[in-house]
Structures are given as C-alpha cells and as structure tokens.
mmCIF file of C-alpha atoms in Angstrom:
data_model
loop_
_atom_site.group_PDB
_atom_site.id
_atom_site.type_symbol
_atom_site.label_atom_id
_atom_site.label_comp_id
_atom_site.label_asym_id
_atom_site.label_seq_id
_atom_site.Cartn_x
_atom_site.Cartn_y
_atom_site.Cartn_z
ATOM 1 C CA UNK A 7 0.000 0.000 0.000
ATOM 2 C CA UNK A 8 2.719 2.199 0.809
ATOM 3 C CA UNK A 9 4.644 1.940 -2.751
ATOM 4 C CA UNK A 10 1.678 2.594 -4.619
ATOM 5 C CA UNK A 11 0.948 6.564 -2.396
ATOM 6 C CA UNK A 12 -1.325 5.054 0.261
ATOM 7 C CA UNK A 13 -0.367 6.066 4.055
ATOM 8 C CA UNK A 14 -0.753 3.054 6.185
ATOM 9 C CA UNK A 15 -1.796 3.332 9.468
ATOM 10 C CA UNK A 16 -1.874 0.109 11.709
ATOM 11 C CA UNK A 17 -1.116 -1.600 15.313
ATOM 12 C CA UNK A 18 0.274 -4.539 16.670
ATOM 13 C CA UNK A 19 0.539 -6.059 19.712
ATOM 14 C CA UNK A 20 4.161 -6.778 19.989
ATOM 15 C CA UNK A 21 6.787 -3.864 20.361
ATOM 16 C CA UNK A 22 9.389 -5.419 18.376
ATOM 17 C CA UNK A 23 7.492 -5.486 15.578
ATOM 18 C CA UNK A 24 5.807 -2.136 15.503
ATOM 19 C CA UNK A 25 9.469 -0.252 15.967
ATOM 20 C CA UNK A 26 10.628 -2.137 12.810
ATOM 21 C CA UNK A 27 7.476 -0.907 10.687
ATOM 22 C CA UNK A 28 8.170 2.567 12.464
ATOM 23 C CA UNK A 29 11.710 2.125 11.052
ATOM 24 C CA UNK A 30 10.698 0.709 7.768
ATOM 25 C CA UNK A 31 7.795 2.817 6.984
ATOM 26 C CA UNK A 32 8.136 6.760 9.001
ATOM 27 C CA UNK A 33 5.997 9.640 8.831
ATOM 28 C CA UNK A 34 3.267 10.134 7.274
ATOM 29 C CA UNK A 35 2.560 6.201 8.247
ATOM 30 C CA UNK A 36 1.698 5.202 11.375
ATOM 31 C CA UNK A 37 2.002 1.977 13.839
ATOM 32 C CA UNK A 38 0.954 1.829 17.513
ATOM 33 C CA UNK A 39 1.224 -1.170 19.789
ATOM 34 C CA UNK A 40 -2.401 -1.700 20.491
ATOM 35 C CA UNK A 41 -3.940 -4.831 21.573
ATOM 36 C CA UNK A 42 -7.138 -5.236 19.747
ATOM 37 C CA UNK A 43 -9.127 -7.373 22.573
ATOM 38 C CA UNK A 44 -8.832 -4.099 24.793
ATOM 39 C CA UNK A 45 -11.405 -2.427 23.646
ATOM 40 C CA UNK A 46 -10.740 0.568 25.850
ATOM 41 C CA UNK A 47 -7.077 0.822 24.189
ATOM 42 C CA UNK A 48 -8.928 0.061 21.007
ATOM 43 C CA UNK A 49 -11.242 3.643 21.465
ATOM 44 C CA UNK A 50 -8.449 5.703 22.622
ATOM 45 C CA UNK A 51 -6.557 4.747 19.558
ATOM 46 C CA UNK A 52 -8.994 5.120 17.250
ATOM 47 C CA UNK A 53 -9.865 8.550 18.361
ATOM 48 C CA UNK A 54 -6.165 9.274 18.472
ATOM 49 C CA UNK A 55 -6.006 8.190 14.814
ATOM 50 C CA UNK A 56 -8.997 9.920 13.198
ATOM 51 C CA UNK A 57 -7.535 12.941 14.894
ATOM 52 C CA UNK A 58 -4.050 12.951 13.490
ATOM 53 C CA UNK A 59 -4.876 10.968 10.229
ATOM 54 C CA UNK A 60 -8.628 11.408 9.522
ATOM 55 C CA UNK A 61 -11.008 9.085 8.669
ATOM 56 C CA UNK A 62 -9.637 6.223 6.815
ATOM 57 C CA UNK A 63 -10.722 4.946 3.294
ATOM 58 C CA UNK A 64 -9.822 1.048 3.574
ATOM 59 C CA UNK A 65 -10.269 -0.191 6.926
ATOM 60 C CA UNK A 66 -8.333 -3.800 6.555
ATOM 61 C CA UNK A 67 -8.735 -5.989 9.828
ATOM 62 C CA UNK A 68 -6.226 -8.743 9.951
ATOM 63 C CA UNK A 69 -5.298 -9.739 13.539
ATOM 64 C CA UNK A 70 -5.778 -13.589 14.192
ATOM 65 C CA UNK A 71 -4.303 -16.309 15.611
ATOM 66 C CA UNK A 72 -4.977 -20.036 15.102
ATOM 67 C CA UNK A 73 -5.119 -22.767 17.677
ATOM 68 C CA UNK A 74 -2.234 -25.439 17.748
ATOM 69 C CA UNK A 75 -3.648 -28.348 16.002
ATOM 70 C CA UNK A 76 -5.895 -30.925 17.842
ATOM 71 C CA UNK A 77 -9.252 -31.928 18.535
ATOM 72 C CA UNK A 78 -11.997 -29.608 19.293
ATOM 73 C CA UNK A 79 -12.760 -31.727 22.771
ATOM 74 C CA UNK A 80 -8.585 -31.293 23.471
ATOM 75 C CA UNK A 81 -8.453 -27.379 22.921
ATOM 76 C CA UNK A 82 -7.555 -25.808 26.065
ATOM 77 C CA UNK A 83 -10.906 -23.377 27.196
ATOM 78 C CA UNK A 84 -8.046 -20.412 27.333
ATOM 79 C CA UNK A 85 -6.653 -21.181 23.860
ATOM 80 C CA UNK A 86 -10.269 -21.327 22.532
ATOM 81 C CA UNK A 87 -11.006 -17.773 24.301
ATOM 82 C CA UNK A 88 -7.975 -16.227 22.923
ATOM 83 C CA UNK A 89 -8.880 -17.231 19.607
ATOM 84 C CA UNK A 90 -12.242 -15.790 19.190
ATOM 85 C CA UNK A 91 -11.155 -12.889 21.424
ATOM 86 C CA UNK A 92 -8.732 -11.810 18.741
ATOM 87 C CA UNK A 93 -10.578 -13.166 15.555
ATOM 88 C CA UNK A 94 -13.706 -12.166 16.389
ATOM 89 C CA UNK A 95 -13.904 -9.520 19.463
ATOM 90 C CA UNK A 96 -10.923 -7.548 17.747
ATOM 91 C CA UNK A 97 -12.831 -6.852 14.446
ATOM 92 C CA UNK A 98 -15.427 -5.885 16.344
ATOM 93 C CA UNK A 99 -13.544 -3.342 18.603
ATOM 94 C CA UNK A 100 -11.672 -1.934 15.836
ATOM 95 C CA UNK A 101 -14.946 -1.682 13.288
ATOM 96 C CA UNK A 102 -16.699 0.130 16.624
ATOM 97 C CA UNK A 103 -13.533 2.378 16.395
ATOM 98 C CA UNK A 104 -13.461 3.771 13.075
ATOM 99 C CA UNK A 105 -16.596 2.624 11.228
ATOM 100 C CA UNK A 106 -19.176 5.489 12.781
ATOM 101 C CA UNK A 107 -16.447 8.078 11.362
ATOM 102 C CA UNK A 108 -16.695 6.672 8.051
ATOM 103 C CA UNK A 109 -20.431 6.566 8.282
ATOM 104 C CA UNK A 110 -20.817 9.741 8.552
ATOM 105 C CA UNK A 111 -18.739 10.529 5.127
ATOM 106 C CA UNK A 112 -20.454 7.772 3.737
ATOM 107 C CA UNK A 113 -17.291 6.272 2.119
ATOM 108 C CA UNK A 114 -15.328 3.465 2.669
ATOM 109 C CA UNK A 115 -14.536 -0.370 2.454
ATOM 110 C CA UNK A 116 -13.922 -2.952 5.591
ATOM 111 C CA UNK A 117 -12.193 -5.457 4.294
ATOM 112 C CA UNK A 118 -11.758 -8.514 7.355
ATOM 113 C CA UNK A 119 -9.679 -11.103 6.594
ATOM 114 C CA UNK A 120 -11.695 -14.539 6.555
ATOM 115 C CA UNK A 121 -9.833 -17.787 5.082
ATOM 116 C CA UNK A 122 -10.701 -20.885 2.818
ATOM 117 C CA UNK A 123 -11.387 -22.056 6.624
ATOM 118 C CA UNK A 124 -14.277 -19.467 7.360
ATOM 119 C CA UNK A 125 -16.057 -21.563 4.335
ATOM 120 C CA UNK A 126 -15.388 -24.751 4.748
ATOM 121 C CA UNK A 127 -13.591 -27.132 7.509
ATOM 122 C CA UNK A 128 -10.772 -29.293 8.286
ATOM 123 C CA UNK A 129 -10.106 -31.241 11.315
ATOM 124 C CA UNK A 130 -7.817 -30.302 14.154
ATOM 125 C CA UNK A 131 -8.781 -26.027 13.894
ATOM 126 C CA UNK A 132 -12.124 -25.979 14.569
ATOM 127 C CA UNK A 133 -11.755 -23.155 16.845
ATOM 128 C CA UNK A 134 -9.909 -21.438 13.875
ATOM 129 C CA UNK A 135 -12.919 -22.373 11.460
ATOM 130 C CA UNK A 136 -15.672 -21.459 14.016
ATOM 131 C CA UNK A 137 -13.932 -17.764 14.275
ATOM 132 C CA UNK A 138 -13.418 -17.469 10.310
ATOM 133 C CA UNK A 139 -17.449 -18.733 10.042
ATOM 134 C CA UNK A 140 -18.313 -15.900 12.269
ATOM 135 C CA UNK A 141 -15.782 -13.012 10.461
ATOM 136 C CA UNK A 142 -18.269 -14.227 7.430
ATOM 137 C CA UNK A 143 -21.360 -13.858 8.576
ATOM 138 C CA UNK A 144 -20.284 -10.618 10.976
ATOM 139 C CA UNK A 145 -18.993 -9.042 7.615
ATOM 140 C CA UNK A 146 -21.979 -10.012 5.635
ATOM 141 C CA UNK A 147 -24.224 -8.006 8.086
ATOM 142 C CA UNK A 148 -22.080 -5.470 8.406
ATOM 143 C CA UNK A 149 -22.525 -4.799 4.566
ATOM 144 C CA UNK A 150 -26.510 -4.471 5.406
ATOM 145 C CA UNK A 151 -25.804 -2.176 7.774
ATOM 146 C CA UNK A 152 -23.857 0.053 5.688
ATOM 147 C CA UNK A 153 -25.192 3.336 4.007
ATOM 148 C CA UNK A 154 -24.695 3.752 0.456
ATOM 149 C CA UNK A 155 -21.245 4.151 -0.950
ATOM 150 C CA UNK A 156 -19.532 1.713 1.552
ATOM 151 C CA UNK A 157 -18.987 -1.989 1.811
ATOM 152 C CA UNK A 158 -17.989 -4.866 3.856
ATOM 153 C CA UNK A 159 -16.141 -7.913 2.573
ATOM 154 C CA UNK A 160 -14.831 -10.749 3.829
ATOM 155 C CA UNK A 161 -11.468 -11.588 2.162
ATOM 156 C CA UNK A 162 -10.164 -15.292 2.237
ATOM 157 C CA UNK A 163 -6.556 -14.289 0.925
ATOM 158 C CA UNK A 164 -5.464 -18.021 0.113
ATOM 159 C CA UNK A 165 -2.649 -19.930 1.515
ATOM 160 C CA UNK A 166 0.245 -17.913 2.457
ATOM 161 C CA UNK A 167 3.522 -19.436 4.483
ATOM 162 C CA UNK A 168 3.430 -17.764 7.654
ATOM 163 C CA UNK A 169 4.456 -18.517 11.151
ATOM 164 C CA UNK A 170 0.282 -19.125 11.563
ATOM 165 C CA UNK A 171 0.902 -21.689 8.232
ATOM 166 C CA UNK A 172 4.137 -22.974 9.595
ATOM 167 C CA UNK A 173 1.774 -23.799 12.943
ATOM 168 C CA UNK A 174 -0.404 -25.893 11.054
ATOM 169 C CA UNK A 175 1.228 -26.933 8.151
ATOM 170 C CA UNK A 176 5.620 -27.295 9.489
ATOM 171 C CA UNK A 177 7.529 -27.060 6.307
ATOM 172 C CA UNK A 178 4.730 -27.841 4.249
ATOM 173 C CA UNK A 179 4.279 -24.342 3.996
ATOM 174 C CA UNK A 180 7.644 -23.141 2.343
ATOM 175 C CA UNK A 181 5.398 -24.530 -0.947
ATOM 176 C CA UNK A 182 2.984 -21.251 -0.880
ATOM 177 C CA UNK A 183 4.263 -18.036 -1.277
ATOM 178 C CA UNK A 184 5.122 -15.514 1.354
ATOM 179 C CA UNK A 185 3.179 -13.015 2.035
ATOM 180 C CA UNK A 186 5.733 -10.269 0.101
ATOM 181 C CA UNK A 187 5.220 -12.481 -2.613
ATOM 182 C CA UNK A 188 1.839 -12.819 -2.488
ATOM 183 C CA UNK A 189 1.527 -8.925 -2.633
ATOM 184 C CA UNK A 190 3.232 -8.823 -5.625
ATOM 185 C CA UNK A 191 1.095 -11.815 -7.247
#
C-alpha cells in the first residue's frame, strides 16, 4: 500500500514489531502497539487516529491467531477464548472504532480477513474455522448495515507461508508463497 501513495496506518501487539514498521515505513505512516481485545485501548486509539490521520478509506482488519492443532474436545478453554477474542472480538472493537467516522462521510470499504477455513472445515482447527465462520457472517451483516457508498467484505486471501501456516502446516508451507510475494502476485 505504501509503494503505490497510500499512508498506512496500523497496530500490533508486539513492540518489536511495531518499531521495525516505524523504522521501515516513518511519517506520514503510522504503527501503535495496540492490543485489539482491549477495547478501551482500542477507542483511545482510534480517536487518536482519526484525529491525526482522519477518517480512513480502507479499513483492513487482519489480527488472528490459530489454535495449535488438535481436537476440538482437546483445545484448552483459554486457547479457545484467545482465539475468538482476537478473531472475532478484535474486528469488532476496531470496526466500533473507526466505522461510525466513516459513516458519517459515507465512504469506505472494511475489508476482514476470513480464510478458505471461514467456508469450509478441516479437522484439528475448529476453533480457527468457528472464528473465520463468524468473520463471514459478521462481515456479511455489516454490509446491510452500511449506508450507500460503503462496503464490507470478507477476504479469504489463500494460503500464504506464515508462522500461523508454519503452525499448522511445518515445512509444508515453504510450498505457498510468502506473504511479500503474495503482494506482488
């Protein structure tokens, strides 16, 4: 987004990470360590955001995690909170955040990131599935909701080697492309 004019604004929950996009990508871009399941620290950095940057134009939510493989009845009860606390809850928080702004303009797309997984199912991630199920049918009545001139998709980006692939998949996953790749494709 940034090579083609675009100023990116975003958070993360790990420090590390956010100094290297603040070293990567400097002003006028933005990065913030924010945990999206705080929905207090969500609303304060919203409001900080629209403030200094306006309302945005693409609102992209793509914070998830995915449960270590296993059966549903073996997932841990805190594993399976923290999953649909950050898959689910943190959409929510940060489309609470900035979507009344662009409301009001009446302009705008939400894009939340779904997978192949929030439309069909594999064993061993059904807390993954159930959260990417729910980012579907969240975004899908979002797009209802919308006034004229917005939308709301969900966006299953394919398979992409990550460290979340990598979890699931182990090497398996050097045979997709990374995600710099994938921009590029």
């Amino acid at each position: 987004f940034s090579e083609l004019g675009w100023t990116v604004v975003g958070c993360g929950r790990s420090l590390e990470h956010v100094q290297a996009l603040r070293a990567a990508y400097t002003a006028p871009h933005r990065f913030d360590v924010v945990d999206v399941v705080d929905h207090e620290a969500v609303a304060a950095w919203a409001q900080s955001v629209l403030a200094s940057h306006g309302t945005p134009d693409l609102l992209l939510n793509n914070a998830a995690v995915i449960n270590a493989p296993r059966p549903l009845w073996e997932v841990e009860p805190a594993e399976f909170a923290q999953l649909t606390d950050i898959n689910l809850r943190g959409v929510f928080h940060i489309i609470r955040g900035f979507v009344p702004a662009m409301c009001r303009r009446e302009s705008g797309v939400i894009v939340n990131l779904s997978s192949g997984w929030g439309r069909s199912t594999s064993p061993d991630v059904a807390p993954y599935c159930a959260t990417k199920w729910g980012i579907e049918g969240l975004t899908q009545s979002l797009a209802q909701e919308l006034p004229t001139g917005m939308a709301a998709v969900a966006l299953n980006p394919g398979v992409i080697d990550t460290d979340m692939l990598r979890r699931c998949f182990g090497d398996g996953a050097e045979q997709y492309p990374d995600a710099e790749r994938w921009s590029r494709d």
